[in-house]
Coordinates of C-alpha atoms in Angstrom, one line a residue:
X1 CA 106.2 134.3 67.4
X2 CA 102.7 135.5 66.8
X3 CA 102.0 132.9 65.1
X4 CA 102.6 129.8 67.1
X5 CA 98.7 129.2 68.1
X6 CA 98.6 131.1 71.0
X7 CA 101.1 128.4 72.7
X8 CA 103.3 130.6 75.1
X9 CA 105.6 127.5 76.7
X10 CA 103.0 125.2 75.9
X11 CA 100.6 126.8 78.4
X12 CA 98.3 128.3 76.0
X13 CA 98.1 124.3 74.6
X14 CA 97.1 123.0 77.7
X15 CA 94.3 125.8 78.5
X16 CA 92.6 125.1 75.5
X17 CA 92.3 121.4 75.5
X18 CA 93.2 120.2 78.6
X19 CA 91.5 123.1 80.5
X20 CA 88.4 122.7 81.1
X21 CA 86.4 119.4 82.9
X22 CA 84.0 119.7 80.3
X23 CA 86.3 119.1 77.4
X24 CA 86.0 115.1 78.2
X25 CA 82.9 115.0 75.9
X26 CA 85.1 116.3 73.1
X27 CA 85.6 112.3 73.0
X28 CA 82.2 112.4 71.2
X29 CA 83.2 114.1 68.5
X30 CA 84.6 111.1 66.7
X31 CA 81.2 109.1 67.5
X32 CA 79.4 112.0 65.5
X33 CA 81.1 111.5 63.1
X34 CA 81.0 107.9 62.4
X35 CA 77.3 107.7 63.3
X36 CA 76.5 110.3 60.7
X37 CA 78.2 108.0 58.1
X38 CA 77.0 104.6 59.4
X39 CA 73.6 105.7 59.5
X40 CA 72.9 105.6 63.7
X41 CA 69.6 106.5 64.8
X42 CA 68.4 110.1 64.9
X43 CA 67.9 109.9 68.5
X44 CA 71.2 108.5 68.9
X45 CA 73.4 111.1 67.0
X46 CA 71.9 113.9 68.3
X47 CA 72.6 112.9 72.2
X48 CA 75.8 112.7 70.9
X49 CA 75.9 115.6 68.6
X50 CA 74.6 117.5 71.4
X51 CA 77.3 116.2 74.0
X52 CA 80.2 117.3 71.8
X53 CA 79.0 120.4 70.6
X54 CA 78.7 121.8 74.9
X55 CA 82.8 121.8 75.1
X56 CA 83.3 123.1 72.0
X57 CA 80.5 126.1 73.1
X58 CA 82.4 126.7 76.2
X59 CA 86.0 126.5 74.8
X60 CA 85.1 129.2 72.2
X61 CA 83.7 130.9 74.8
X62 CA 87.1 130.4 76.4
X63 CA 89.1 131.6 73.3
X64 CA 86.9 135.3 73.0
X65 CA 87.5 135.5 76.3
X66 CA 91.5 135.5 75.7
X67 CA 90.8 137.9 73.0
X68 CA 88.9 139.8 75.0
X69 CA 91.9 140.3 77.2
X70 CA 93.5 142.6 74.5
X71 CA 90.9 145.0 74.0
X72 CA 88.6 146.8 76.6
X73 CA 85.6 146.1 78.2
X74 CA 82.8 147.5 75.9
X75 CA 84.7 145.9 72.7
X76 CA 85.5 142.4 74.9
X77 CA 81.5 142.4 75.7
X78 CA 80.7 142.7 71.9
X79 CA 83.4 140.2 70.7
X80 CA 81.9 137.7 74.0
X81 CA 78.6 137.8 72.9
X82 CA 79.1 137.7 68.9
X83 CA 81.2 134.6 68.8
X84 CA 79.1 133.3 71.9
X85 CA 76.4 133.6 69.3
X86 CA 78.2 131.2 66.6
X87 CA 76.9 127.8 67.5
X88 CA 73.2 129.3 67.5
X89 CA 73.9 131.5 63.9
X90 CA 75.7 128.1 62.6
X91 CA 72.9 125.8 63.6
X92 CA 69.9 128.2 62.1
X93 CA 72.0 128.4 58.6
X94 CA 72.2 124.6 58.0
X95 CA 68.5 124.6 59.3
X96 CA 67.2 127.1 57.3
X97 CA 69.0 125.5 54.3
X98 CA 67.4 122.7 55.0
X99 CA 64.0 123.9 55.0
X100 CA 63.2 123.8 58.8
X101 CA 61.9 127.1 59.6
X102 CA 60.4 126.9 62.5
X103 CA 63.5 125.6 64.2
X104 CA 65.1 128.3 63.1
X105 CA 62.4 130.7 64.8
X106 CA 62.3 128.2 68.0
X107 CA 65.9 128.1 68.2
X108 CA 66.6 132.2 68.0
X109 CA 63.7 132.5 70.4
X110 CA 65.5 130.4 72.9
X111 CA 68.8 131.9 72.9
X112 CA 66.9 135.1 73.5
X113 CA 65.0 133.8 76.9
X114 CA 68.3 131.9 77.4
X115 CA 70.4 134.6 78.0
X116 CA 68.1 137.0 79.3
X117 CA 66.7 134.6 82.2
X118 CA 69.4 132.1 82.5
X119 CA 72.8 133.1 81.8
X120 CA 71.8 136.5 83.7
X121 CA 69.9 135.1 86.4
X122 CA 72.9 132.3 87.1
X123 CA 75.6 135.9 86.8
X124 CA 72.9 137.8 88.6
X125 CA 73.2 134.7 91.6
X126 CA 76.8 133.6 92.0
X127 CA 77.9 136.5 91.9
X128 CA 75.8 137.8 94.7
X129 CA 76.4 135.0 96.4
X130 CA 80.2 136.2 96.8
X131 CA 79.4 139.8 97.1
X132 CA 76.3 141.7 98.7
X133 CA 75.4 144.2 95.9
X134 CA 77.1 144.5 93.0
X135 CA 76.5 147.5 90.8
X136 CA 77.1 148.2 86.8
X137 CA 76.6 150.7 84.2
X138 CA 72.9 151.2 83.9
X139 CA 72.9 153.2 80.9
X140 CA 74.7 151.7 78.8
X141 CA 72.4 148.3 80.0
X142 CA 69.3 150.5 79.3
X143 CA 70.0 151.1 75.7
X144 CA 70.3 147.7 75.0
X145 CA 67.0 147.1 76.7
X146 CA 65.7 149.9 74.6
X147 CA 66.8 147.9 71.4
X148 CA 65.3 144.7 73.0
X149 CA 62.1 146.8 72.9
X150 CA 62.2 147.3 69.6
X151 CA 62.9 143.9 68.6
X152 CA 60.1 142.7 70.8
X153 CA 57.9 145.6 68.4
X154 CA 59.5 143.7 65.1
X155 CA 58.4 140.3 66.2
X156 CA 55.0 141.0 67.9
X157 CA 53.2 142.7 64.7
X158 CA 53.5 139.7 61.8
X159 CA 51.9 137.3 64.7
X160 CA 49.6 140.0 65.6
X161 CA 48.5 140.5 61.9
X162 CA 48.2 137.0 61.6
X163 CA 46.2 136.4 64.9
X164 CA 43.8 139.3 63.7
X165 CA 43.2 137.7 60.6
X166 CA 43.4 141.2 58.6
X167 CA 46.2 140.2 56.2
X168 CA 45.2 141.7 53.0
X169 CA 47.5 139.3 51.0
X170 CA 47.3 135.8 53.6
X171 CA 50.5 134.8 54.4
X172 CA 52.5 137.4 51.7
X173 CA 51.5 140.3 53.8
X174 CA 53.2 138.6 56.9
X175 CA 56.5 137.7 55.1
X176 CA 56.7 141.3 53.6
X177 CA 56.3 142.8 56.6
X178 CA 58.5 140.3 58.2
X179 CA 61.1 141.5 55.7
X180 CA 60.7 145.1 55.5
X181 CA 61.1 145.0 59.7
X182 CA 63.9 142.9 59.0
X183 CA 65.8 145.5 57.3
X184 CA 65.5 148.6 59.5
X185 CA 66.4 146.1 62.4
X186 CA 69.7 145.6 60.5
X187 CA 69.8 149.4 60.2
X188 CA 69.6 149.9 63.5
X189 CA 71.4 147.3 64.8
X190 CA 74.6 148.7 62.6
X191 CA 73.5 152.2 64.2
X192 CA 74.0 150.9 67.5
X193 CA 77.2 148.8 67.3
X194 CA 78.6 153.2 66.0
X195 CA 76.9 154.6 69.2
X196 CA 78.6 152.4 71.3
X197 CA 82.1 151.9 70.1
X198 CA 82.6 155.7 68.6
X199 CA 80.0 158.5 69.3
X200 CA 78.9 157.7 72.5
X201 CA 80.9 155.2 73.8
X202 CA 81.4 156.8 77.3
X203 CA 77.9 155.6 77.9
X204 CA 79.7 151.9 77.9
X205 CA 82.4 152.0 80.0
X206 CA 82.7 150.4 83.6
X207 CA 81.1 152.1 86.1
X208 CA 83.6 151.0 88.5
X209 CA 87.2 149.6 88.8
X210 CA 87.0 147.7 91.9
X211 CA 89.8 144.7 92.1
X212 CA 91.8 146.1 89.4
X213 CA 94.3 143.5 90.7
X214 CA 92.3 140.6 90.1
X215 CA 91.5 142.2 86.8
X216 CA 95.2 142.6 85.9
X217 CA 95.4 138.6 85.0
X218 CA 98.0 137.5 81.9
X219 CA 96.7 136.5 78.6
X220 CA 97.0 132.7 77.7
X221 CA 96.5 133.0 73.9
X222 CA 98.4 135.7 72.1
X223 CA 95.7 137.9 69.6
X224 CA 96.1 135.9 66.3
X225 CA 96.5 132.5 68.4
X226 CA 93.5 133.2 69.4
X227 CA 92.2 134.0 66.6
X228 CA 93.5 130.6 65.1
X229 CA 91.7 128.6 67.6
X230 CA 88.6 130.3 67.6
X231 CA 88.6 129.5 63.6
X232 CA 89.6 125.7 64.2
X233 CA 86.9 125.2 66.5
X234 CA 83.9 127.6 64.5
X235 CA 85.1 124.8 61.6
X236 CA 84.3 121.7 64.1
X237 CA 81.2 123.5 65.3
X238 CA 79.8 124.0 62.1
X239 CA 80.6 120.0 61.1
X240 CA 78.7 118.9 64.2
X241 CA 75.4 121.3 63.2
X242 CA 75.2 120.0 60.4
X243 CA 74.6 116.6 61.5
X244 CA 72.9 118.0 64.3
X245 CA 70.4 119.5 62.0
X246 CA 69.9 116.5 59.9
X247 CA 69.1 114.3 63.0
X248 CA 66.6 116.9 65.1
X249 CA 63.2 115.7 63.8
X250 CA 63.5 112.4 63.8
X251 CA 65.1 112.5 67.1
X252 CA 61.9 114.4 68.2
X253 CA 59.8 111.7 67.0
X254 CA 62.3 108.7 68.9
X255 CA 62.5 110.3 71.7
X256 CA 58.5 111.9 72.2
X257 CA 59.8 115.0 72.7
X258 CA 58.2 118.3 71.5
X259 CA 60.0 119.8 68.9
X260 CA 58.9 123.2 70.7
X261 CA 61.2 121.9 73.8
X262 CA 64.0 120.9 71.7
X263 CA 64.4 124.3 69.5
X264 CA 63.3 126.4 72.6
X265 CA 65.4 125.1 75.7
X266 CA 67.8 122.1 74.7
X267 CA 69.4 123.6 71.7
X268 CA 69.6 127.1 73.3
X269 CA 71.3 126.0 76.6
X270 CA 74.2 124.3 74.3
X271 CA 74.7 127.0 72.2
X272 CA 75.0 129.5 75.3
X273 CA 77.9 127.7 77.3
X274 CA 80.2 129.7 75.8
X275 CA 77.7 133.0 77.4
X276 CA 77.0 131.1 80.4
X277 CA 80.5 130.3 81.7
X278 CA 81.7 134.0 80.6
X279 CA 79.0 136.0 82.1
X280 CA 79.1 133.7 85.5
X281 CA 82.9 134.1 85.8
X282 CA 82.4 137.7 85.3
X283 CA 80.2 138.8 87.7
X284 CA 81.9 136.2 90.4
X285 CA 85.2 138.6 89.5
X286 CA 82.7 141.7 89.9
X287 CA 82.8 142.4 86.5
X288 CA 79.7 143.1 85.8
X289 CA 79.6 145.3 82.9
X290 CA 81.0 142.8 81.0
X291 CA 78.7 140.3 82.4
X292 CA 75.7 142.1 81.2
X293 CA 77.4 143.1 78.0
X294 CA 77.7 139.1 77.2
X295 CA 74.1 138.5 78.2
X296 CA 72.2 141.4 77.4
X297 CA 74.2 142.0 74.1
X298 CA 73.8 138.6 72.9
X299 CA 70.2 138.9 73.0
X300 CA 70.3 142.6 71.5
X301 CA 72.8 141.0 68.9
X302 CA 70.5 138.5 68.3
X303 CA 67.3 140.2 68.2
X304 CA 68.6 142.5 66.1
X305 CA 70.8 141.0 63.7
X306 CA 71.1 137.5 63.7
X307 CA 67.2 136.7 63.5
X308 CA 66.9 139.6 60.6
X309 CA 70.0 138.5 59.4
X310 CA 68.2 134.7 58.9
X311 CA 65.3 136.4 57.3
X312 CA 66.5 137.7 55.0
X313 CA 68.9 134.9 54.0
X314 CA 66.2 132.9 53.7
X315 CA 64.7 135.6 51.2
X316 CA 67.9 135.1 48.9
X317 CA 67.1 131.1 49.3
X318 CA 63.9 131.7 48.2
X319 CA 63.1 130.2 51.6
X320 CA 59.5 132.2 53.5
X321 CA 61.0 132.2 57.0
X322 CA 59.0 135.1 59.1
X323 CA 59.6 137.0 62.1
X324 CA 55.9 135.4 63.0
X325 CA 56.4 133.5 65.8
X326 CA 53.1 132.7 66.6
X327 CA 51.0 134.0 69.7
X328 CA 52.3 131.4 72.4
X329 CA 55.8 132.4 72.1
X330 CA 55.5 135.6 71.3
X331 CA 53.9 136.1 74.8
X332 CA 56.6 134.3 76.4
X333 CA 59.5 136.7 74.6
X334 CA 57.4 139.9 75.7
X335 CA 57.1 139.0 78.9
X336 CA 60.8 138.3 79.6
X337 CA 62.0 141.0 78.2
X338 CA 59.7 143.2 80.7
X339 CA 60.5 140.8 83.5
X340 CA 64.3 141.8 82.7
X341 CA 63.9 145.5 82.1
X342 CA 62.2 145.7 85.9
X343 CA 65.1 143.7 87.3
X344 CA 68.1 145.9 85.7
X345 CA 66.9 149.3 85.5
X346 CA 68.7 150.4 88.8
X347 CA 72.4 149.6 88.0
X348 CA 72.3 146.8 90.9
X349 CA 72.1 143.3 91.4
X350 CA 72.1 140.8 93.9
X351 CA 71.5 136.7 94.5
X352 CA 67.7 137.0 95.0
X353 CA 67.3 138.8 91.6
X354 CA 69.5 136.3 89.8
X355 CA 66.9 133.5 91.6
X356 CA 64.1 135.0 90.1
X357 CA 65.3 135.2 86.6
X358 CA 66.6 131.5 87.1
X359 CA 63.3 130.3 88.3
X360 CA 61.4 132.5 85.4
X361 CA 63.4 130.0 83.2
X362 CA 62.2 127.0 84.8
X363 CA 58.7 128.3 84.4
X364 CA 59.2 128.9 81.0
X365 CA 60.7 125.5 80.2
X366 CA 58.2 123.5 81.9
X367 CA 55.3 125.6 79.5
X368 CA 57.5 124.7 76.8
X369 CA 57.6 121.4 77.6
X370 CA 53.9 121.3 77.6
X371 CA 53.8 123.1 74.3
X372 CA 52.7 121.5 70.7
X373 CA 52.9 122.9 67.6
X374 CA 49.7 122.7 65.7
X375 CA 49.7 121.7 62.4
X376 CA 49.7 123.9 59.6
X377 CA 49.4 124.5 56.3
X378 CA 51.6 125.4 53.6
X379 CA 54.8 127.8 54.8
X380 CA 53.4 127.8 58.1
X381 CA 54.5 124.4 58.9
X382 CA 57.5 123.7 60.8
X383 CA 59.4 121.9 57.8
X384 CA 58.4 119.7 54.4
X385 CA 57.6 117.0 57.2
X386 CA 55.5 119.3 60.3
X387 CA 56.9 117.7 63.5
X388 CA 53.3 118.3 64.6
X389 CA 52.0 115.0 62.9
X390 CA 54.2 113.1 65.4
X391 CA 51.5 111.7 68.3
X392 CA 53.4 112.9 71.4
X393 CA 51.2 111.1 74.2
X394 CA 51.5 107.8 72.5

């Protein structure tokens, strides 16, 4: 019985693919697939790369959230913003295998402003709209924001160094610092995830109960169907990336858009559906511990693992990829996390914060939009082929 997917009188079936309006553009998956083998244009396959891959975001969303159902709060946070976090970690792998390093910096960075201004600000805002003030566990929120700072530390000094022009080996003293930073990240990351499910895990939980009956809903998926669905559709994910990956520069050049905007914004908002629709349905069922815990933690969990976590893959690939993300977008990353820290210290929330985090995105997209990379030279260059050579105002 625990093994039959999940399917409890074919309900759990029909929740996962027939319940969702999005999961229409799963009929792109197919079209992927064939114009990956036909040889489509770039700009062609990665619309439709990028169609399919949004269901298949938000239905693993979907699935963590089931499993989320059999554990508490603090652990269903974690387990919503690690598996949230796939389609980005999947997406830098087969980039960073393939040599495009500065995607994988871009596309890191974006989930990072992603969740902190969007997928918070749109929680923050729907939420508020159904209820006047909502209130959460602010410090449990502040430690993660704490981390965040930390992070921010990790990835300000290699562009710094490199700004000031003091490196006293060029570009070796920026990727061994990179590295070195990499690995006490990891160390404290792993620190973390102890302090808050064993030593000090009271710090975590809810700081209120209210609507413990809304909160009391059934399961769908049993634990190992979901489980078995969240593995079936990582597999799909990680098919589509590839071929996402393979397309994004020449896309960038078809379409004349900068591949700042692409890495930054478009990828990021795809990856996050899964974090989006959790963290909105959460705070709209005044959950908001574990509304913050998916969009906060993702970016601590990204910050603090998944981009060290790249580095130093890229290390064992013999690959140079940095935690220097140059000046432009450092400044945007410091600046958001600030923006959020000021927003969240109090433990409350309402629809005009969530507006201003929302709109903070806009800003930044439009800057991003407006954004070039310059051209480089040597490992400083987006990939083999810089996307900077492409003539954008032609």
């Amino acid at each position: 019985k625990a093994f039959t997917l999940g399917v409890q009188d074919d309900a759990g079936f029909q929740a996962v693919v027939m319940g969702s309006k999005l999961n229409f553009l799963l009929g792109f998956v197919p079209f992927c697939v064939l114009g990956n083998f036909l040889g489509w244009s770039d700009g062609l396959q990665f619309v439709f790369n990028i169609l399919a891959l949004i269901p298949l975001a938000e239905r693993l969303g979907y699935t963590t959230e089931q499993l989320a159902h059999h554990t508490n709060s603090t652990i269903g946070g974690l387990l919503n913003a690690t598996f949230g976090n796939a389609t980005e970690v999947i997406v830098s792998l087969f980039a960073l295998n393939n040599g495009l390093l500065r995607v994988v910096q871009l596309s890191l960075l974006g989930s990072i402003l992603s969740n902190m201004l969007l997928v918070l600000g749109c929680a923050f805002f729907f939420g508020g709209l159904k209820m006047k003030v909502q209130t959460y566990n602010a410090t449990g929120v502040m430690m993660n924001a704490a981390l965040l700072l930390l992070s921010v530390a990790g990835m300000s000094l290699p562009a710094a160094l490199h700004a000031s022009g003091t490196e006293l080996a060029d570009y070796n003293s920026e990727l061994a610092l990179s590295r070195f930073s990499s690995c006490l990240l990891l160390v404290i990351y792993i620190s973390f995830l102890y302090f808050q499910l064993h030593s000090h895990k009271e710090y975590f939980d809810d700081e209120e109960e209210a609507g413990d009956d809304e909160e009391e809903e059934e399961a769908e998926l049993t634990f190992w169907g979901a489980i078995m669905w969240m593995a079936g559709i990582t597999i799909i994910i990680s098919i589509l990336s590839d071929y996402l990956v393979d397309c994004i520069e020449g896309a960038a050049k078809q379409m004349k858009i900068p591949i700042a905007f692409i890495s930054v914004i478009i990828l990021p908002i795809v990856g996050n559906a899964a974090e989006h629709a959790s963290a909105v349905i959460f705070a709209m069922r005044n959950k908001m511990d574990l509304s913050l815990g998916v969009a906060i933690g993702s970016s601590t969990q990204i910050a603090l693992f998944v981009m060290p976590f790249c580095v130093l893959t890229g290390w064992l690939l013999d690959e140079p990829l940095d935690l220097n993300l140059h000046v432009f977008e450092t400044s945007t990353l410091i600046l958001t996390v600030i923006t959020v820290i000021f927003v969240i210290k109090d433990g409350r929330s309402n629809w005009l914060a969530g507006l201003t985090l929302v709109l903070a995105y806009f800003i930044l997209s439009a800057a991003f939009y407006c954004h070039r990379e310059h051209p480089e030279k040597g490992l400083l260059g987006t990939s083999a082929a810089p996307i900077a050579d492409v003539d954008l105002n032609a």
